[in-house]
Amino acid sequence: MKAFKGIPRRRILLALTLVGASTGAYAVGIGSNDFDAVTTRLQNWMQGSLGKTFALGSLAVGLAIGVVKQSVMSVVVGAAVALSASIGPDVLSSIFTATM
């Protein structure tokens, strides 16, 4: 933050918000479907047997590390990864297809 030493934080936050909003509005205006096949395939993989295997594997690794370290945090991280792998594609799909 040395580069922004003389500028108040509110102005920096406002500038970043405006840049983010303008790029978001620009991205919404572009309606290309170049990557529809890839996103459909990845979503099907994550919601199918590959996603379940990934979720169970991350949960198992979290449990194993938690037993070795005798810590609950590894189990929480494993459960969070498993949860985000199984629910994440639906959440992201609903975010990107939402309309105002």
Short mmCIF file of the N, C-alpha and C atoms (twelve columns), coordinates in Angstrom:
data_MODEL
# 
_entry.id   MODEL 
# 
loop_
_atom_site.group_PDB 
_atom_site.id 
_atom_site.type_symbol 
_atom_site.label_atom_id 
_atom_site.label_alt_id 
_atom_site.label_comp_id 
_atom_site.label_asym_id 
_atom_site.label_seq_id 
_atom_site.Cartn_x 
_atom_site.Cartn_y 
_atom_site.Cartn_z 
_atom_site.pdbx_PDB_model_num 
ATOM 1   N N  . MET A 1   0.812   -1.189  0.000   1 
ATOM 2   C CA . MET A 1   0.000   0.000   0.000   1 
ATOM 3   C C  . MET A 1   0.859   1.257   0.000   1 
ATOM 4   N N  . LYS A 2   2.166   1.145   -0.143  1 
ATOM 5   C CA . LYS A 2   3.020   2.327   -0.170  1 
ATOM 6   C C  . LYS A 2   2.729   3.193   -1.388  1 
ATOM 7   N N  . ALA A 3   2.329   2.580   -2.491  1 
ATOM 8   C CA . ALA A 3   2.051   3.346   -3.697  1 
ATOM 9   C C  . ALA A 3   0.821   4.224   -3.524  1 
ATOM 10  N N  . PHE A 4   -0.092  3.852   -2.651  1 
ATOM 11  C CA . PHE A 4   -1.330  4.592   -2.435  1 
ATOM 12  C C  . PHE A 4   -1.313  5.336   -1.102  1 
ATOM 13  N N  . LYS A 5   -0.136  5.732   -0.647  1 
ATOM 14  C CA . LYS A 5   0.003   6.291   0.687   1 
ATOM 15  C C  . LYS A 5   -0.752  7.608   0.853   1 
ATOM 16  N N  . GLY A 6   -0.738  8.472   -0.145  1 
ATOM 17  C CA . GLY A 6   -1.385  9.771   -0.013  1 
ATOM 18  C C  . GLY A 6   -2.855  9.767   -0.391  1 
ATOM 19  N N  . ILE A 7   -3.361  8.673   -0.920  1 
ATOM 20  C CA . ILE A 7   -4.744  8.610   -1.383  1 
ATOM 21  C C  . ILE A 7   -5.599  7.953   -0.298  1 
ATOM 22  N N  . PRO A 8   -6.740  8.568   0.034   1 
ATOM 23  C CA . PRO A 8   -7.617  7.946   1.039   1 
ATOM 24  C C  . PRO A 8   -8.152  6.597   0.554   1 
ATOM 25  N N  . ARG A 9   -8.387  5.720   1.491   1 
ATOM 26  C CA . ARG A 9   -8.848  4.366   1.151   1 
ATOM 27  C C  . ARG A 9   -10.215 4.374   0.481   1 
ATOM 28  N N  . ARG A 10  -11.044 5.332   0.828   1 
ATOM 29  C CA . ARG A 10  -12.371 5.393   0.215   1 
ATOM 30  C C  . ARG A 10  -12.280 5.648   -1.280  1 
ATOM 31  N N  . ARG A 11  -11.346 6.486   -1.689  1 
ATOM 32  C CA . ARG A 11  -11.189 6.766   -3.119  1 
ATOM 33  C C  . ARG A 11  -10.664 5.543   -3.857  1 
ATOM 34  N N  . ILE A 12  -9.761  4.830   -3.242  1 
ATOM 35  C CA . ILE A 12  -9.236  3.611   -3.865  1 
ATOM 36  C C  . ILE A 12  -10.352 2.588   -4.002  1 
ATOM 37  N N  . LEU A 13  -11.150 2.410   -2.954  1 
ATOM 38  C CA . LEU A 13  -12.259 1.469   -2.991  1 
ATOM 39  C C  . LEU A 13  -13.297 1.868   -4.026  1 
ATOM 40  N N  . LEU A 14  -13.576 3.162   -4.126  1 
ATOM 41  C CA . LEU A 14  -14.525 3.645   -5.126  1 
ATOM 42  C C  . LEU A 14  -14.014 3.386   -6.535  1 
ATOM 43  N N  . ALA A 15  -12.728 3.637   -6.772  1 
ATOM 44  C CA . ALA A 15  -12.154 3.395   -8.095  1 
ATOM 45  C C  . ALA A 15  -12.205 1.916   -8.458  1 
ATOM 46  N N  . LEU A 16  -11.868 1.042   -7.519  1 
ATOM 47  C CA . LEU A 16  -11.913 -0.385  -7.788  1 
ATOM 48  C C  . LEU A 16  -13.344 -0.867  -8.017  1 
ATOM 49  N N  . THR A 17  -14.294 -0.307  -7.281  1 
ATOM 50  C CA . THR A 17  -15.698 -0.674  -7.469  1 
ATOM 51  C C  . THR A 17  -16.193 -0.257  -8.847  1 
ATOM 52  N N  . LEU A 18  -15.833 0.951   -9.273  1 
ATOM 53  C CA . LEU A 18  -16.252 1.417   -10.593 1 
ATOM 54  C C  . LEU A 18  -15.649 0.578   -11.707 1 
ATOM 55  N N  . VAL A 19  -14.383 0.225   -11.564 1 
ATOM 56  C CA . VAL A 19  -13.739 -0.621  -12.579 1 
ATOM 57  C C  . VAL A 19  -14.405 -1.994  -12.612 1 
ATOM 58  N N  . GLY A 20  -14.671 -2.568  -11.441 1 
ATOM 59  C CA . GLY A 20  -15.326 -3.873  -11.385 1 
ATOM 60  C C  . GLY A 20  -16.728 -3.838  -11.960 1 
ATOM 61  N N  . ALA A 21  -17.472 -2.799  -11.658 1 
ATOM 62  C CA . ALA A 21  -18.844 -2.689  -12.175 1 
ATOM 63  C C  . ALA A 21  -18.856 -2.498  -13.682 1 
ATOM 64  N N  . SER A 22  -17.913 -1.700  -14.177 1 
ATOM 65  C CA . SER A 22  -17.897 -1.473  -15.626 1 
ATOM 66  C C  . SER A 22  -17.477 -2.726  -16.387 1 
ATOM 67  N N  . THR A 23  -16.536 -3.484  -15.854 1 
ATOM 68  C CA . THR A 23  -16.153 -4.718  -16.544 1 
ATOM 69  C C  . THR A 23  -17.255 -5.752  -16.433 1 
ATOM 70  N N  . GLY A 24  -17.976 -5.766  -15.313 1 
ATOM 71  C CA . GLY A 24  -19.102 -6.685  -15.182 1 
ATOM 72  C C  . GLY A 24  -20.216 -6.346  -16.154 1 
ATOM 73  N N  . ALA A 25  -20.494 -5.055  -16.314 1 
ATOM 74  C CA . ALA A 25  -21.530 -4.647  -17.257 1 
ATOM 75  C C  . ALA A 25  -21.111 -4.964  -18.685 1 
ATOM 76  N N  . TYR A 26  -19.829 -4.819  -18.982 1 
ATOM 77  C CA . TYR A 26  -19.337 -5.144  -20.319 1 
ATOM 78  C C  . TYR A 26  -19.440 -6.647  -20.576 1 
ATOM 79  N N  . ALA A 27  -19.135 -7.448  -19.563 1 
ATOM 80  C CA . ALA A 27  -19.187 -8.901  -19.734 1 
ATOM 81  C C  . ALA A 27  -20.622 -9.383  -19.907 1 
ATOM 82  N N  . VAL A 28  -21.575 -8.726  -19.259 1 
ATOM 83  C CA . VAL A 28  -22.970 -9.114  -19.417 1 
ATOM 84  C C  . VAL A 28  -23.460 -8.793  -20.814 1 
ATOM 85  N N  . GLY A 29  -22.969 -7.703  -21.378 1 
ATOM 86  C CA . GLY A 29  -23.395 -7.301  -22.711 1 
ATOM 87  C C  . GLY A 29  -22.914 -8.229  -23.801 1 
ATOM 88  N N  . ILE A 30  -21.843 -8.946  -23.558 1 
ATOM 89  C CA . ILE A 30  -21.304 -9.860  -24.563 1 
ATOM 90  C C  . ILE A 30  -21.983 -11.208 -24.389 1 
ATOM 91  N N  . GLY A 31  -22.681 -11.645 -25.384 1 
ATOM 92  C CA . GLY A 31  -23.387 -12.914 -25.279 1 
ATOM 93  C C  . GLY A 31  -22.824 -13.929 -26.261 1 
ATOM 94  N N  . SER A 32  -21.622 -14.407 -26.010 1 
ATOM 95  C CA . SER A 32  -21.063 -15.416 -26.902 1 
ATOM 96  C C  . SER A 32  -21.193 -16.786 -26.252 1 
ATOM 97  N N  . ASN A 33  -21.288 -17.784 -27.056 1 
ATOM 98  C CA . ASN A 33  -21.430 -19.143 -26.555 1 
ATOM 99  C C  . ASN A 33  -20.294 -20.024 -27.054 1 
ATOM 100 N N  . ASP A 34  -19.089 -19.458 -27.057 1 
ATOM 101 C CA . ASP A 34  -17.931 -20.195 -27.544 1 
ATOM 102 C C  . ASP A 34  -17.562 -21.357 -26.638 1 
ATOM 103 N N  . PHE A 35  -17.792 -21.212 -25.352 1 
ATOM 104 C CA . PHE A 35  -17.345 -22.218 -24.398 1 
ATOM 105 C C  . PHE A 35  -18.502 -23.006 -23.793 1 
ATOM 106 N N  . ASP A 36  -19.645 -23.001 -24.431 1 
ATOM 107 C CA . ASP A 36  -20.806 -23.716 -23.893 1 
ATOM 108 C C  . ASP A 36  -20.557 -25.218 -23.769 1 
ATOM 109 N N  . ALA A 37  -19.895 -25.797 -24.761 1 
ATOM 110 C CA . ALA A 37  -19.639 -27.239 -24.715 1 
ATOM 111 C C  . ALA A 37  -18.707 -27.596 -23.560 1 
ATOM 112 N N  . VAL A 38  -17.704 -26.750 -23.346 1 
ATOM 113 C CA . VAL A 38  -16.745 -27.022 -22.268 1 
ATOM 114 C C  . VAL A 38  -17.413 -26.873 -20.907 1 
ATOM 115 N N  . THR A 39  -18.199 -25.805 -20.729 1 
ATOM 116 C CA . THR A 39  -18.844 -25.615 -19.432 1 
ATOM 117 C C  . THR A 39  -19.880 -26.699 -19.154 1 
ATOM 118 N N  . THR A 40  -20.584 -27.126 -20.176 1 
ATOM 119 C CA . THR A 40  -21.552 -28.212 -19.992 1 
ATOM 120 C C  . THR A 40  -20.852 -29.502 -19.603 1 
ATOM 121 N N  . ARG A 41  -19.740 -29.800 -20.263 1 
ATOM 122 C CA . ARG A 41  -18.993 -31.025 -19.947 1 
ATOM 123 C C  . ARG A 41  -18.441 -30.981 -18.526 1 
ATOM 124 N N  . LEU A 42  -17.839 -29.855 -18.135 1 
ATOM 125 C CA . LEU A 42  -17.298 -29.745 -16.783 1 
ATOM 126 C C  . LEU A 42  -18.394 -29.815 -15.722 1 
ATOM 127 N N  . GLN A 43  -19.532 -29.191 -16.001 1 
ATOM 128 C CA . GLN A 43  -20.634 -29.249 -15.051 1 
ATOM 129 C C  . GLN A 43  -21.164 -30.673 -14.922 1 
ATOM 130 N N  . ASN A 44  -21.257 -31.385 -16.023 1 
ATOM 131 C CA . ASN A 44  -21.706 -32.782 -15.960 1 
ATOM 132 C C  . ASN A 44  -20.707 -33.657 -15.215 1 
ATOM 133 N N  . TRP A 45  -19.427 -33.401 -15.410 1 
ATOM 134 C CA . TRP A 45  -18.412 -34.172 -14.686 1 
ATOM 135 C C  . TRP A 45  -18.504 -33.923 -13.185 1 
ATOM 136 N N  . MET A 46  -18.612 -32.651 -12.785 1 
ATOM 137 C CA . MET A 46  -18.616 -32.337 -11.361 1 
ATOM 138 C C  . MET A 46  -19.899 -32.795 -10.676 1 
ATOM 139 N N  . GLN A 47  -20.995 -32.876 -11.413 1 
ATOM 140 C CA . GLN A 47  -22.232 -33.334 -10.811 1 
ATOM 141 C C  . GLN A 47  -22.446 -34.830 -10.976 1 
ATOM 142 N N  . GLY A 48  -21.588 -35.475 -11.720 1 
ATOM 143 C CA . GLY A 48  -21.709 -36.910 -11.938 1 
ATOM 144 C C  . GLY A 48  -20.811 -37.700 -11.011 1 
ATOM 145 N N  . SER A 49  -20.383 -38.852 -11.495 1 
ATOM 146 C CA . SER A 49  -19.579 -39.745 -10.660 1 
ATOM 147 C C  . SER A 49  -18.185 -39.188 -10.393 1 
ATOM 148 N N  . LEU A 50  -17.631 -38.413 -11.325 1 
ATOM 149 C CA . LEU A 50  -16.315 -37.807 -11.086 1 
ATOM 150 C C  . LEU A 50  -16.377 -36.820 -9.924  1 
ATOM 151 N N  . GLY A 51  -17.421 -36.020 -9.881  1 
ATOM 152 C CA . GLY A 51  -17.575 -35.064 -8.781  1 
ATOM 153 C C  . GLY A 51  -17.771 -35.747 -7.442  1 
ATOM 154 N N  . LYS A 52  -18.546 -36.815 -7.439  1 
ATOM 155 C CA . LYS A 52  -18.750 -37.557 -6.185  1 
ATOM 156 C C  . LYS A 52  -17.451 -38.200 -5.725  1 
ATOM 157 N N  . THR A 53  -16.679 -38.740 -6.670  1 
ATOM 158 C CA . THR A 53  -15.386 -39.334 -6.328  1 
ATOM 159 C C  . THR A 53  -14.434 -38.282 -5.781  1 
ATOM 160 N N  . PHE A 54  -14.408 -37.122 -6.419  1 
ATOM 161 C CA . PHE A 54  -13.560 -36.023 -5.951  1 
ATOM 162 C C  . PHE A 54  -13.977 -35.578 -4.553  1 
ATOM 163 N N  . ALA A 55  -15.275 -35.441 -4.314  1 
ATOM 164 C CA . ALA A 55  -15.763 -35.006 -3.010  1 
ATOM 165 C C  . ALA A 55  -15.435 -36.024 -1.921  1 
ATOM 166 N N  . LEU A 56  -15.673 -37.298 -2.213  1 
ATOM 167 C CA . LEU A 56  -15.371 -38.336 -1.221  1 
ATOM 168 C C  . LEU A 56  -13.864 -38.454 -0.979  1 
ATOM 169 N N  . GLY A 57  -13.074 -38.306 -2.037  1 
ATOM 170 C CA . GLY A 57  -11.617 -38.359 -1.883  1 
ATOM 171 C C  . GLY A 57  -11.097 -37.221 -1.022  1 
ATOM 172 N N  . SER A 58  -11.600 -36.008 -1.257  1 
ATOM 173 C CA . SER A 58  -11.140 -34.878 -0.450  1 
ATOM 174 C C  . SER A 58  -11.592 -35.004 1.000   1 
ATOM 175 N N  . LEU A 59  -12.783 -35.541 1.202   1 
ATOM 176 C CA . LEU A 59  -13.238 -35.773 2.567   1 
ATOM 177 C C  . LEU A 59  -12.387 -36.840 3.257   1 
ATOM 178 N N  . ALA A 60  -12.049 -37.897 2.536   1 
ATOM 179 C CA . ALA A 60  -11.208 -38.956 3.109   1 
ATOM 180 C C  . ALA A 60  -9.810  -38.449 3.430   1 
ATOM 181 N N  . VAL A 61  -9.244  -37.647 2.536   1 
ATOM 182 C CA . VAL A 61  -7.907  -37.085 2.796   1 
ATOM 183 C C  . VAL A 61  -7.965  -36.146 3.993   1 
ATOM 184 N N  . GLY A 62  -9.011  -35.336 4.084   1 
ATOM 185 C CA . GLY A 62  -9.167  -34.451 5.238   1 
ATOM 186 C C  . GLY A 62  -9.291  -35.224 6.540   1 
ATOM 187 N N  . LEU A 63  -10.053 -36.307 6.511   1 
ATOM 188 C CA . LEU A 63  -10.181 -37.142 7.716   1 
ATOM 189 C C  . LEU A 63  -8.851  -37.783 8.089   1 
ATOM 190 N N  . ALA A 64  -8.129  -38.278 7.094   1 
ATOM 191 C CA . ALA A 64  -6.838  -38.928 7.372   1 
ATOM 192 C C  . ALA A 64  -5.830  -37.937 7.940   1 
ATOM 193 N N  . ILE A 65  -5.753  -36.758 7.346   1 
ATOM 194 C CA . ILE A 65  -4.819  -35.750 7.865   1 
ATOM 195 C C  . ILE A 65  -5.255  -35.299 9.249   1 
ATOM 196 N N  . GLY A 66  -6.561  -35.200 9.476   1 
ATOM 197 C CA . GLY A 66  -7.050  -34.827 10.795  1 
ATOM 198 C C  . GLY A 66  -6.686  -35.840 11.862  1 
ATOM 199 N N  . VAL A 67  -6.711  -37.130 11.506  1 
ATOM 200 C CA . VAL A 67  -6.325  -38.167 12.472  1 
ATOM 201 C C  . VAL A 67  -4.833  -38.102 12.756  1 
ATOM 202 N N  . VAL A 68  -4.033  -37.904 11.700  1 
ATOM 203 C CA . VAL A 68  -2.582  -37.854 11.887  1 
ATOM 204 C C  . VAL A 68  -2.177  -36.636 12.702  1 
ATOM 205 N N  . LYS A 69  -2.734  -35.472 12.366  1 
ATOM 206 C CA . LYS A 69  -2.376  -34.242 13.068  1 
ATOM 207 C C  . LYS A 69  -3.149  -34.055 14.370  1 
ATOM 208 N N  . GLN A 70  -4.170  -34.844 14.584  1 
ATOM 209 C CA . GLN A 70  -5.068  -34.716 15.725  1 
ATOM 210 C C  . GLN A 70  -5.662  -33.312 15.789  1 
ATOM 211 N N  . SER A 71  -6.176  -32.891 14.626  1 
ATOM 212 C CA . SER A 71  -6.757  -31.565 14.490  1 
ATOM 213 C C  . SER A 71  -8.068  -31.668 13.715  1 
ATOM 214 N N  . VAL A 72  -9.010  -30.840 14.081  1 
ATOM 215 C CA . VAL A 72  -10.299 -30.847 13.416  1 
ATOM 216 C C  . VAL A 72  -10.272 -29.995 12.143  1 
ATOM 217 N N  . MET A 73  -9.327  -29.077 12.024  1 
ATOM 218 C CA . MET A 73  -9.298  -28.161 10.884  1 
ATOM 219 C C  . MET A 73  -9.134  -28.893 9.554   1 
ATOM 220 N N  . SER A 74  -8.358  -29.937 9.515   1 
ATOM 221 C CA . SER A 74  -8.187  -30.687 8.270   1 
ATOM 222 C C  . SER A 74  -9.495  -31.336 7.842   1 
ATOM 223 N N  . VAL A 75  -10.256 -31.799 8.790   1 
ATOM 224 C CA . VAL A 75  -11.557 -32.398 8.489   1 
ATOM 225 C C  . VAL A 75  -12.505 -31.326 7.961   1 
ATOM 226 N N  . VAL A 76  -12.466 -30.138 8.539   1 
ATOM 227 C CA . VAL A 76  -13.318 -29.034 8.092   1 
ATOM 228 C C  . VAL A 76  -12.955 -28.625 6.669   1 
ATOM 229 N N  . VAL A 77  -11.667 -28.541 6.377   1 
ATOM 230 C CA . VAL A 77  -11.232 -28.187 5.019   1 
ATOM 231 C C  . VAL A 77  -11.650 -29.270 4.031   1 
ATOM 232 N N  . GLY A 78  -11.486 -30.519 4.387   1 
ATOM 233 C CA . GLY A 78  -11.913 -31.613 3.510   1 
ATOM 234 C C  . GLY A 78  -13.407 -31.597 3.263   1 
ATOM 235 N N  . ALA A 79  -14.180 -31.318 4.312   1 
ATOM 236 C CA . ALA A 79  -15.637 -31.243 4.153   1 
ATOM 237 C C  . ALA A 79  -16.038 -30.041 3.313   1 
ATOM 238 N N  . ALA A 80  -15.319 -28.920 3.464   1 
ATOM 239 C CA . ALA A 80  -15.627 -27.728 2.668   1 
ATOM 240 C C  . ALA A 80  -15.328 -27.959 1.192   1 
ATOM 241 N N  . VAL A 81  -14.223 -28.626 0.900   1 
ATOM 242 C CA . VAL A 81  -13.891 -28.937 -0.498  1 
ATOM 243 C C  . VAL A 81  -14.917 -29.908 -1.070  1 
ATOM 244 N N  . ALA A 82  -15.306 -30.892 -0.300  1 
ATOM 245 C CA . ALA A 82  -16.309 -31.847 -0.769  1 
ATOM 246 C C  . ALA A 82  -17.650 -31.167 -1.019  1 
ATOM 247 N N  . LEU A 83  -18.031 -30.277 -0.130  1 
ATOM 248 C CA . LEU A 83  -19.288 -29.552 -0.289  1 
ATOM 249 C C  . LEU A 83  -19.256 -28.619 -1.490  1 
ATOM 250 N N  . SER A 84  -18.146 -27.911 -1.657  1 
ATOM 251 C CA . SER A 84  -18.051 -26.998 -2.803  1 
ATOM 252 C C  . SER A 84  -17.958 -27.759 -4.117  1 
ATOM 253 N N  . ALA A 85  -17.392 -28.953 -4.110  1 
ATOM 254 C CA . ALA A 85  -17.317 -29.743 -5.342  1 
ATOM 255 C C  . ALA A 85  -18.685 -30.274 -5.742  1 
ATOM 256 N N  . SER A 86  -19.528 -30.565 -4.756  1 
ATOM 257 C CA . SER A 86  -20.829 -31.123 -5.100  1 
ATOM 258 C C  . SER A 86  -21.890 -30.051 -5.337  1 
ATOM 259 N N  . ILE A 87  -21.821 -28.934 -4.637  1 
ATOM 260 C CA . ILE A 87  -22.830 -27.890 -4.766  1 
ATOM 261 C C  . ILE A 87  -22.350 -26.738 -5.647  1 
ATOM 262 N N  . GLY A 88  -21.062 -26.547 -5.740  1 
ATOM 263 C CA . GLY A 88  -20.482 -25.413 -6.448  1 
ATOM 264 C C  . GLY A 88  -20.947 -25.200 -7.877  1 
ATOM 265 N N  . PRO A 89  -21.011 -26.238 -8.725  1 
ATOM 266 C CA . PRO A 89  -21.440 -26.005 -10.112 1 
ATOM 267 C C  . PRO A 89  -22.843 -25.430 -10.235 1 
ATOM 268 N N  . ASP A 90  -23.768 -25.864 -9.397  1 
ATOM 269 C CA . ASP A 90  -25.129 -25.308 -9.442  1 
ATOM 270 C C  . ASP A 90  -25.142 -23.849 -9.018  1 
ATOM 271 N N  . VAL A 91  -24.367 -23.529 -7.983  1 
ATOM 272 C CA . VAL A 91  -24.316 -22.155 -7.496  1 
ATOM 273 C C  . VAL A 91  -23.721 -21.242 -8.560  1 
ATOM 274 N N  . LEU A 92  -22.605 -21.648 -9.145  1 
ATOM 275 C CA . LEU A 92  -21.976 -20.833 -10.186 1 
ATOM 276 C C  . LEU A 92  -22.868 -20.695 -11.412 1 
ATOM 277 N N  . SER A 93  -23.551 -21.742 -11.789 1 
ATOM 278 C CA . SER A 93  -24.451 -21.678 -12.924 1 
ATOM 279 C C  . SER A 93  -25.596 -20.712 -12.663 1 
ATOM 280 N N  . SER A 94  -26.147 -20.733 -11.470 1 
ATOM 281 C CA . SER A 94  -27.243 -19.809 -11.156 1 
ATOM 282 C C  . SER A 94  -26.763 -18.371 -11.054 1 
ATOM 283 N N  . ILE A 95  -25.518 -18.160 -10.620 1 
ATOM 284 C CA . ILE A 95  -24.976 -16.803 -10.555 1 
ATOM 285 C C  . ILE A 95  -24.788 -16.235 -11.957 1 
ATOM 286 N N  . PHE A 96  -24.210 -17.026 -12.854 1 
ATOM 287 C CA . PHE A 96  -23.904 -16.513 -14.185 1 
ATOM 288 C C  . PHE A 96  -25.109 -16.434 -15.097 1 
ATOM 289 N N  . THR A 97  -26.188 -17.150 -14.796 1 
ATOM 290 C CA . THR A 97  -27.373 -17.061 -15.630 1 
ATOM 291 C C  . THR A 97  -28.443 -16.165 -15.018 1 
ATOM 292 N N  . ALA A 98  -28.154 -15.513 -13.894 1 
ATOM 293 C CA . ALA A 98  -29.128 -14.640 -13.261 1 
ATOM 294 C C  . ALA A 98  -29.322 -13.386 -14.104 1 
ATOM 295 N N  . THR A 99  -30.548 -12.912 -14.130 1 
ATOM 296 C CA . THR A 99  -30.865 -11.695 -14.862 1 
ATOM 297 C C  . THR A 99  -31.419 -10.667 -13.890 1 
ATOM 298 N N  . MET A 100 -31.273 -9.430  -14.256 1 
ATOM 299 C CA . MET A 100 -31.763 -8.343  -13.401 1 
ATOM 300 C C  . MET A 100 -33.020 -7.772  -13.987 1 
# 
